[in-house]
Amino acid sequence: MIFTSYTLKNTQLKNRIVMAPLTRSRAIDNIPNELMATYYGQRSGAGLIITEGTSPSPNGLGYPRIPGAYSPAQIEGWKKVAQEVHKKGGKIFVQLMHCGRISAKENLPTGATTIGPSPILAAGEMYTDTKGMQPHDTPKEMTLDEIEKTQQEFVDAAKLLITQANIDGVELHAANGYLLNQFLNPKSNIREDQYGGNVKNRCRFVLETAQKVANAIGADKVGIRFSPYGEFNDVQAYHDEVEMQFTYLAENLKQLDIAYVHMVDQRNAFGAPDFKTNILATLKNHFEGTIISGGNVQSESDAEAILKQGADLVYAGRAFIANPDLVYRIKNNIELNTPDPNTFYTPGAEGYTDYTFVEKKVSE
């Protein structure tokens, strides 16, 4: 089934393989460029491309050289990316990622501030081009006005991407320890107001943001990514309310009728602990819509196994880095290139757009 077409609300996908969002740090001055357009165009054999995390505001730029979607230059850059992908028959959603407390001030433009649900420093360090590895910033606790402003930034970025850049949809990044996930997790959210303290309150920021974005661009153009039981970026993997929380999220997102829920499995790429429950089934049973899942997909059998577990679409991540023609390789059982981790986050074409295409060799 993995190579059959799939109808994602009003978006027709040519197969069920999804290119997972992958931070690559090629956006010089946080502006998508021609190199990025080439990179995504090369990988348009995927049924759906979900881009690297893209900040809806200057405050969200935690990493060096990640793209934004809030300035005219950035939107024009994304328009070029969309043109290249569409020219090759692909579909593309931009992942909106606000880094929140996973940030270092050296990576933020003048006037921007590291913010989060609570003023809790995240363990670990952040790479900066100017000073190398630096400690994370202690975030400023967001006021109610700042919460509303940040939600509007998500809305504004989504509208610009859809109406001006011709992107097919957006994914809200509520996984991997970034801002939306920070509100969901009791380790990073110790608020005592309506945005913290219990499951309903911790979910409020995420659900309100999803609702506002869906109202602005259409629910059929909105997906969301979660990482249940994940601990990347210093969030708590296990707590007694995990299954209750994701049941609540799934039921409310069902009511919003968004395009999909994307569940990232951190056990392979991030070495997270095993799941304590069948959380994929929990999401599927309560959301009752399209579910994307994956993890270490290297072959057709790997992908089909994910479908058998209950997913509708299957993501591949690092395999797409070194194999721009990954779908063709999997379909024809051709050996995969191995990605070079030394060039995952470096600027320039090396390790980015220079991986070989077997497809071209076969056609020749």
Coordinates of C-alpha atoms in Angstrom, one line a residue:
M1 CA 0.0 0.0 0.0
I2 CA 2.9 2.4 0.6
F3 CA 3.1 3.3 -3.1
T4 CA -0.6 3.9 -3.6
S5 CA -2.1 7.4 -3.7
Y6 CA -3.8 8.9 -0.7
T7 CA -6.3 11.7 -0.2
L8 CA -5.3 14.0 2.7
K9 CA -8.5 16.1 3.0
N10 CA -8.3 18.3 -0.1
T11 CA -4.7 17.4 -0.9
Q12 CA -4.0 14.5 -3.2
L13 CA -0.7 12.6 -2.4
K14 CA 0.9 10.4 -5.0
N15 CA 2.1 7.9 -2.4
R16 CA 2.0 7.3 1.4
I17 CA 5.7 8.2 2.1
V18 CA 6.3 11.4 3.9
M19 CA 9.6 13.2 4.2
A20 CA 9.9 14.1 7.8
P21 CA 10.9 17.6 9.0
L22 CA 14.7 17.7 9.2
T23 CA 16.6 20.7 10.6
R24 CA 19.4 21.4 8.1
S25 CA 20.5 25.0 9.0
R26 CA 21.0 26.3 5.4
A27 CA 18.8 29.4 5.7
I28 CA 21.4 32.2 5.7
D29 CA 20.0 35.2 7.7
N30 CA 17.0 32.9 8.3
I31 CA 15.8 33.3 4.7
P32 CA 14.9 30.3 2.5
N33 CA 17.1 30.4 -0.5
E34 CA 17.7 28.8 -4.0
L35 CA 19.8 26.0 -2.4
M36 CA 16.9 25.0 -0.2
A37 CA 14.5 25.1 -3.2
T38 CA 16.9 22.7 -5.0
Y39 CA 17.0 20.4 -2.0
Y40 CA 13.3 20.1 -1.5
G41 CA 12.7 19.8 -5.3
Q42 CA 15.1 16.9 -5.4
R43 CA 13.0 15.1 -2.8
S44 CA 9.6 15.8 -4.3
G45 CA 9.2 12.1 -5.0
A46 CA 7.7 11.9 -1.5
G47 CA 3.9 11.9 -1.3
L48 CA 4.2 14.8 1.2
I49 CA 7.2 16.9 2.2
I50 CA 7.1 18.4 5.7
T51 CA 9.8 21.0 5.9
E52 CA 12.3 21.7 8.5
G53 CA 11.1 23.7 11.6
T54 CA 10.4 27.3 10.6
S55 CA 9.9 30.0 13.1
P56 CA 6.7 32.1 13.1
S57 CA 8.6 35.0 14.8
P58 CA 12.0 36.3 15.7
N59 CA 11.6 35.0 19.3
G60 CA 11.3 31.5 18.0
L61 CA 14.7 31.4 16.2
G62 CA 16.5 29.2 18.7
Y63 CA 19.0 27.5 16.3
P64 CA 21.4 29.1 13.9
R65 CA 20.4 29.4 10.2
I66 CA 16.9 28.0 10.6
P67 CA 14.2 29.7 8.3
G68 CA 11.4 31.9 9.4
A69 CA 8.0 32.7 7.9
Y70 CA 7.3 36.3 9.1
S71 CA 9.2 38.6 6.7
P72 CA 8.6 39.4 3.0
A73 CA 12.0 38.0 2.1
Q74 CA 11.3 34.8 4.0
I75 CA 7.9 34.3 2.3
E76 CA 9.4 35.0 -1.1
G77 CA 12.0 32.3 -0.3
W78 CA 9.3 29.8 0.6
K79 CA 7.4 30.7 -2.6
K80 CA 10.5 29.6 -4.6
V81 CA 10.6 26.4 -2.6
A82 CA 6.9 25.7 -3.3
Q83 CA 7.4 26.4 -7.0
E84 CA 10.2 23.9 -7.3
V85 CA 8.3 21.1 -5.4
H86 CA 5.1 21.7 -7.3
K87 CA 6.9 21.7 -10.6
K88 CA 8.0 18.2 -9.9
G89 CA 4.6 17.0 -8.8
G90 CA 5.1 17.2 -5.0
K91 CA 3.1 18.5 -2.1
I92 CA 4.7 20.5 0.8
F93 CA 3.6 21.5 4.3
V94 CA 5.9 24.0 6.2
Q95 CA 6.4 23.0 9.8
L96 CA 5.9 26.0 12.1
M97 CA 8.4 25.5 15.0
H98 CA 8.8 28.0 17.8
C99 CA 11.9 26.9 19.8
G100 CA 10.8 28.6 23.1
R101 CA 13.4 27.9 25.8
I102 CA 15.6 25.8 23.4
S103 CA 17.5 28.8 22.4
A104 CA 20.6 30.9 22.9
K105 CA 20.6 34.6 22.7
E106 CA 23.5 34.6 20.1
N107 CA 21.0 33.0 17.7
L108 CA 18.3 35.6 18.2
P109 CA 18.1 38.8 16.2
T110 CA 18.2 42.2 18.1
G111 CA 15.1 42.8 20.1
A112 CA 14.1 39.1 20.3
T113 CA 13.6 37.3 23.7
T114 CA 13.7 33.7 24.8
I115 CA 10.3 32.9 26.1
G116 CA 8.5 29.8 27.5
P117 CA 5.6 28.7 29.6
S118 CA 7.7 28.9 32.8
P119 CA 11.1 30.4 33.7
I120 CA 12.8 27.0 33.7
L121 CA 16.2 26.6 32.2
A122 CA 16.5 23.6 29.8
A123 CA 19.5 21.3 30.4
G124 CA 22.1 21.1 27.6
E125 CA 23.7 23.6 25.2
M126 CA 23.0 25.3 21.9
Y127 CA 25.4 25.7 19.0
T128 CA 26.0 29.3 17.8
D129 CA 28.0 30.4 14.8
T130 CA 29.6 33.2 16.8
K131 CA 30.6 31.6 20.1
G132 CA 30.3 27.9 19.6
M133 CA 28.4 25.9 22.2
Q134 CA 26.5 28.1 24.7
P135 CA 24.1 27.3 27.5
H136 CA 20.4 27.6 26.8
D137 CA 18.8 30.8 27.9
T138 CA 16.5 30.9 30.9
P139 CA 13.2 31.7 29.3
K140 CA 11.0 34.6 30.3
E141 CA 7.6 33.3 31.5
M142 CA 5.0 34.3 29.0
T143 CA 2.3 36.7 30.1
L144 CA -1.3 36.1 28.9
D145 CA -0.7 39.0 26.4
E146 CA 2.4 37.3 25.1
I147 CA 0.6 34.0 24.8
E148 CA -2.1 35.6 22.7
K149 CA 0.6 37.5 20.6
T150 CA 2.5 34.3 20.0
Q151 CA -0.6 32.5 18.8
Q152 CA -1.3 35.3 16.4
E153 CA 2.3 35.0 15.1
F154 CA 1.5 31.3 14.2
V155 CA -1.7 32.5 12.5
D156 CA 0.0 35.2 10.6
A157 CA 2.9 33.0 9.4
A158 CA 0.4 30.3 8.3
K159 CA -1.7 32.8 6.3
L160 CA 1.4 34.2 4.6
L161 CA 2.6 30.7 3.6
I162 CA -0.7 29.7 2.2
T163 CA -1.8 32.9 0.5
Q164 CA 1.5 34.4 -0.7
A165 CA 4.0 31.5 -0.9
N166 CA 1.5 28.9 -2.3
I167 CA 2.5 26.3 0.3
D168 CA 0.0 23.4 0.6
G169 CA -0.4 23.5 4.4
V170 CA 1.4 23.9 7.7
E171 CA 2.3 21.5 10.5
L172 CA 2.3 22.8 14.1
H173 CA 5.4 21.4 15.9
A174 CA 4.1 20.3 19.3
A175 CA 6.9 17.7 19.7
N176 CA 10.6 17.3 20.6
G177 CA 10.6 19.8 23.5
Y178 CA 9.8 23.0 21.6
L179 CA 7.4 25.7 22.7
L180 CA 4.1 23.9 22.1
N181 CA 5.5 20.8 23.7
Q182 CA 6.9 22.9 26.5
F183 CA 3.3 23.9 27.4
L184 CA 2.2 20.2 27.3
N185 CA 4.9 18.9 29.5
P186 CA 4.8 19.2 33.4
K187 CA 8.6 19.5 33.6
S188 CA 8.7 22.7 31.5
N189 CA 5.3 24.0 32.5
I190 CA 4.7 24.7 36.1
R191 CA 2.2 27.5 35.6
E192 CA -0.7 27.9 38.0
D193 CA -3.1 29.8 35.8
Q194 CA -5.4 28.5 33.0
Y195 CA -2.3 27.3 31.0
G196 CA -0.9 24.9 33.5
G197 CA -1.6 22.6 36.5
N198 CA -3.7 19.9 34.9
V199 CA -4.2 18.1 31.6
K200 CA -6.8 20.5 30.2
N201 CA -4.8 23.6 31.1
R202 CA -1.5 22.3 29.7
C203 CA -3.2 21.4 26.4
R204 CA -5.0 24.8 26.2
F205 CA -2.2 26.7 24.4
V206 CA -1.8 24.0 21.8
L207 CA -5.5 23.6 21.1
E208 CA -6.1 27.3 21.0
T209 CA -3.3 27.8 18.5
A210 CA -4.5 24.9 16.3
Q211 CA -8.0 26.3 16.4
K212 CA -6.9 29.8 15.4
V213 CA -4.6 28.6 12.6
A214 CA -7.4 26.3 11.3
N215 CA -9.9 29.2 11.3
A216 CA -7.4 31.3 9.4
I217 CA -6.3 28.9 6.6
G218 CA -8.8 26.0 6.8
A219 CA -8.5 22.9 9.0
D220 CA -7.8 20.8 5.9
K221 CA -4.4 22.6 5.6
V222 CA -3.3 22.0 9.2
G223 CA -1.4 19.1 10.7
I224 CA 0.2 18.7 14.1
R225 CA 3.2 16.8 15.4
F226 CA 3.5 15.1 18.8
S227 CA 6.2 13.1 20.6
P228 CA 4.5 11.0 23.3
Y229 CA 7.0 9.5 25.8
G230 CA 9.7 11.7 24.2
E231 CA 12.4 13.2 26.4
F232 CA 14.5 15.2 23.9
N233 CA 15.2 18.8 24.9
D234 CA 14.8 18.1 28.6
V235 CA 11.1 17.3 28.9
Q236 CA 9.6 14.5 31.0
A237 CA 9.1 11.2 29.1
Y238 CA 6.9 9.5 31.7
H239 CA 4.2 11.0 33.9
D240 CA 0.9 9.5 35.0
E241 CA -1.2 11.6 32.7
V242 CA 0.5 10.9 29.4
E243 CA -2.2 8.7 27.9
M244 CA -5.0 10.9 29.4
Q245 CA -3.4 13.9 27.9
F246 CA -3.0 12.5 24.3
T247 CA -6.5 11.1 24.5
Y248 CA -7.8 14.6 25.3
L249 CA -5.7 16.2 22.6
A250 CA -6.8 13.7 20.0
E251 CA -10.5 14.1 20.8
N252 CA -10.3 17.8 20.6
L253 CA -8.3 17.8 17.4
K254 CA -11.0 15.4 15.9
Q255 CA -13.5 18.2 16.6
L256 CA -11.3 20.7 14.8
D257 CA -11.2 18.2 11.8
I258 CA -7.5 19.0 11.0
A259 CA -5.7 17.2 8.2
Y260 CA -3.5 14.9 10.3
V261 CA -1.8 14.0 13.6
H262 CA 1.9 13.2 13.2
M263 CA 3.5 11.0 15.9
V264 CA 7.2 11.0 16.0
D265 CA 8.9 8.0 17.5
Q266 CA 12.0 9.1 19.4
R267 CA 13.2 5.6 20.3
N268 CA 15.4 5.3 17.2
A269 CA 16.8 8.7 16.3
F270 CA 16.9 10.1 19.9
G271 CA 17.3 7.0 22.0
A272 CA 14.2 7.6 24.0
P273 CA 12.8 4.9 26.3
D274 CA 10.2 2.4 25.1
F275 CA 6.5 3.3 25.1
K276 CA 4.5 2.3 28.1
T277 CA 1.2 2.1 26.2
N278 CA 0.2 1.6 22.6
I279 CA 0.1 5.4 22.1
L280 CA -0.3 5.1 18.3
A281 CA -3.6 3.2 18.8
T282 CA -4.7 5.8 21.4
L283 CA -4.2 8.6 18.9
K284 CA -5.8 6.7 16.1
N285 CA -8.8 5.6 18.0
H286 CA -9.6 9.0 19.4
F287 CA -8.6 11.3 16.5
E288 CA -10.2 9.0 13.9
G289 CA -8.4 10.8 11.1
T290 CA -5.1 10.5 9.2
I291 CA -2.1 9.5 11.4
I292 CA 1.5 9.8 10.3
S293 CA 4.1 7.7 12.0
G294 CA 7.5 6.1 11.2
G295 CA 10.9 5.6 12.6
N296 CA 14.0 4.1 11.0
V297 CA 12.3 3.4 7.7
Q298 CA 14.8 2.0 5.2
S299 CA 12.8 -0.4 3.1
E300 CA 9.3 -1.2 1.8
S301 CA 8.9 -3.8 4.5
D302 CA 9.7 -1.2 7.2
A303 CA 7.1 1.2 5.8
E304 CA 4.4 -1.5 5.4
A305 CA 5.0 -2.5 9.0
I306 CA 4.2 1.0 10.2
L307 CA 1.0 0.9 8.2
K308 CA 0.0 -2.4 9.8
Q309 CA 0.5 -0.8 13.2
G310 CA -2.3 1.6 12.3
A311 CA -0.7 4.6 10.6
D312 CA -2.1 5.9 7.3
L313 CA 1.1 7.6 6.1
V314 CA 4.7 6.7 6.9
Y315 CA 7.5 9.2 7.5
A316 CA 11.2 8.7 6.7
G317 CA 13.7 11.1 8.1
R318 CA 17.5 10.7 7.8
A319 CA 17.1 8.3 4.9
F320 CA 15.9 11.3 2.9
I321 CA 19.0 13.3 3.7
A322 CA 21.3 11.0 1.6
N323 CA 18.7 9.7 -0.8
P324 CA 16.9 12.4 -2.7
D325 CA 15.3 9.6 -4.8
L326 CA 14.4 7.6 -1.7
V327 CA 10.9 6.5 -2.9
Y328 CA 12.4 5.2 -6.1
R329 CA 15.2 3.3 -4.3
I330 CA 12.7 1.7 -1.8
K331 CA 10.3 0.7 -4.6
N332 CA 13.1 -0.9 -6.6
N333 CA 15.0 -2.4 -3.6
I334 CA 18.1 -0.3 -4.4
E335 CA 20.8 0.1 -1.7
L336 CA 20.6 3.4 0.2
N337 CA 23.3 6.0 0.5
T338 CA 24.5 6.6 4.1
P339 CA 24.2 10.2 5.3
D340 CA 27.2 12.1 6.6
P341 CA 26.4 13.5 10.0
N342 CA 29.3 16.0 9.8
T343 CA 27.3 17.9 7.2
F344 CA 23.8 17.7 8.8
Y345 CA 23.8 21.4 10.0
T346 CA 26.7 23.0 8.0
P347 CA 26.0 25.8 5.5
G348 CA 26.4 25.1 1.8
A349 CA 25.7 22.4 -0.7
E350 CA 28.0 19.7 0.6
G351 CA 26.0 16.9 2.2
Y352 CA 22.8 18.7 1.2
T353 CA 22.2 18.8 -2.5
D354 CA 25.1 16.7 -3.8
Y355 CA 23.9 13.2 -2.9
T356 CA 23.6 10.9 -6.0
F357 CA 20.5 9.9 -7.8
V358 CA 20.2 6.2 -8.7
E359 CA 17.1 7.1 -10.6
K360 CA 19.0 9.1 -13.2
K361 CA 21.6 6.4 -13.6
V362 CA 18.9 3.8 -14.2
S363 CA 17.1 6.0 -16.8
E364 CA 20.4 6.6 -18.6

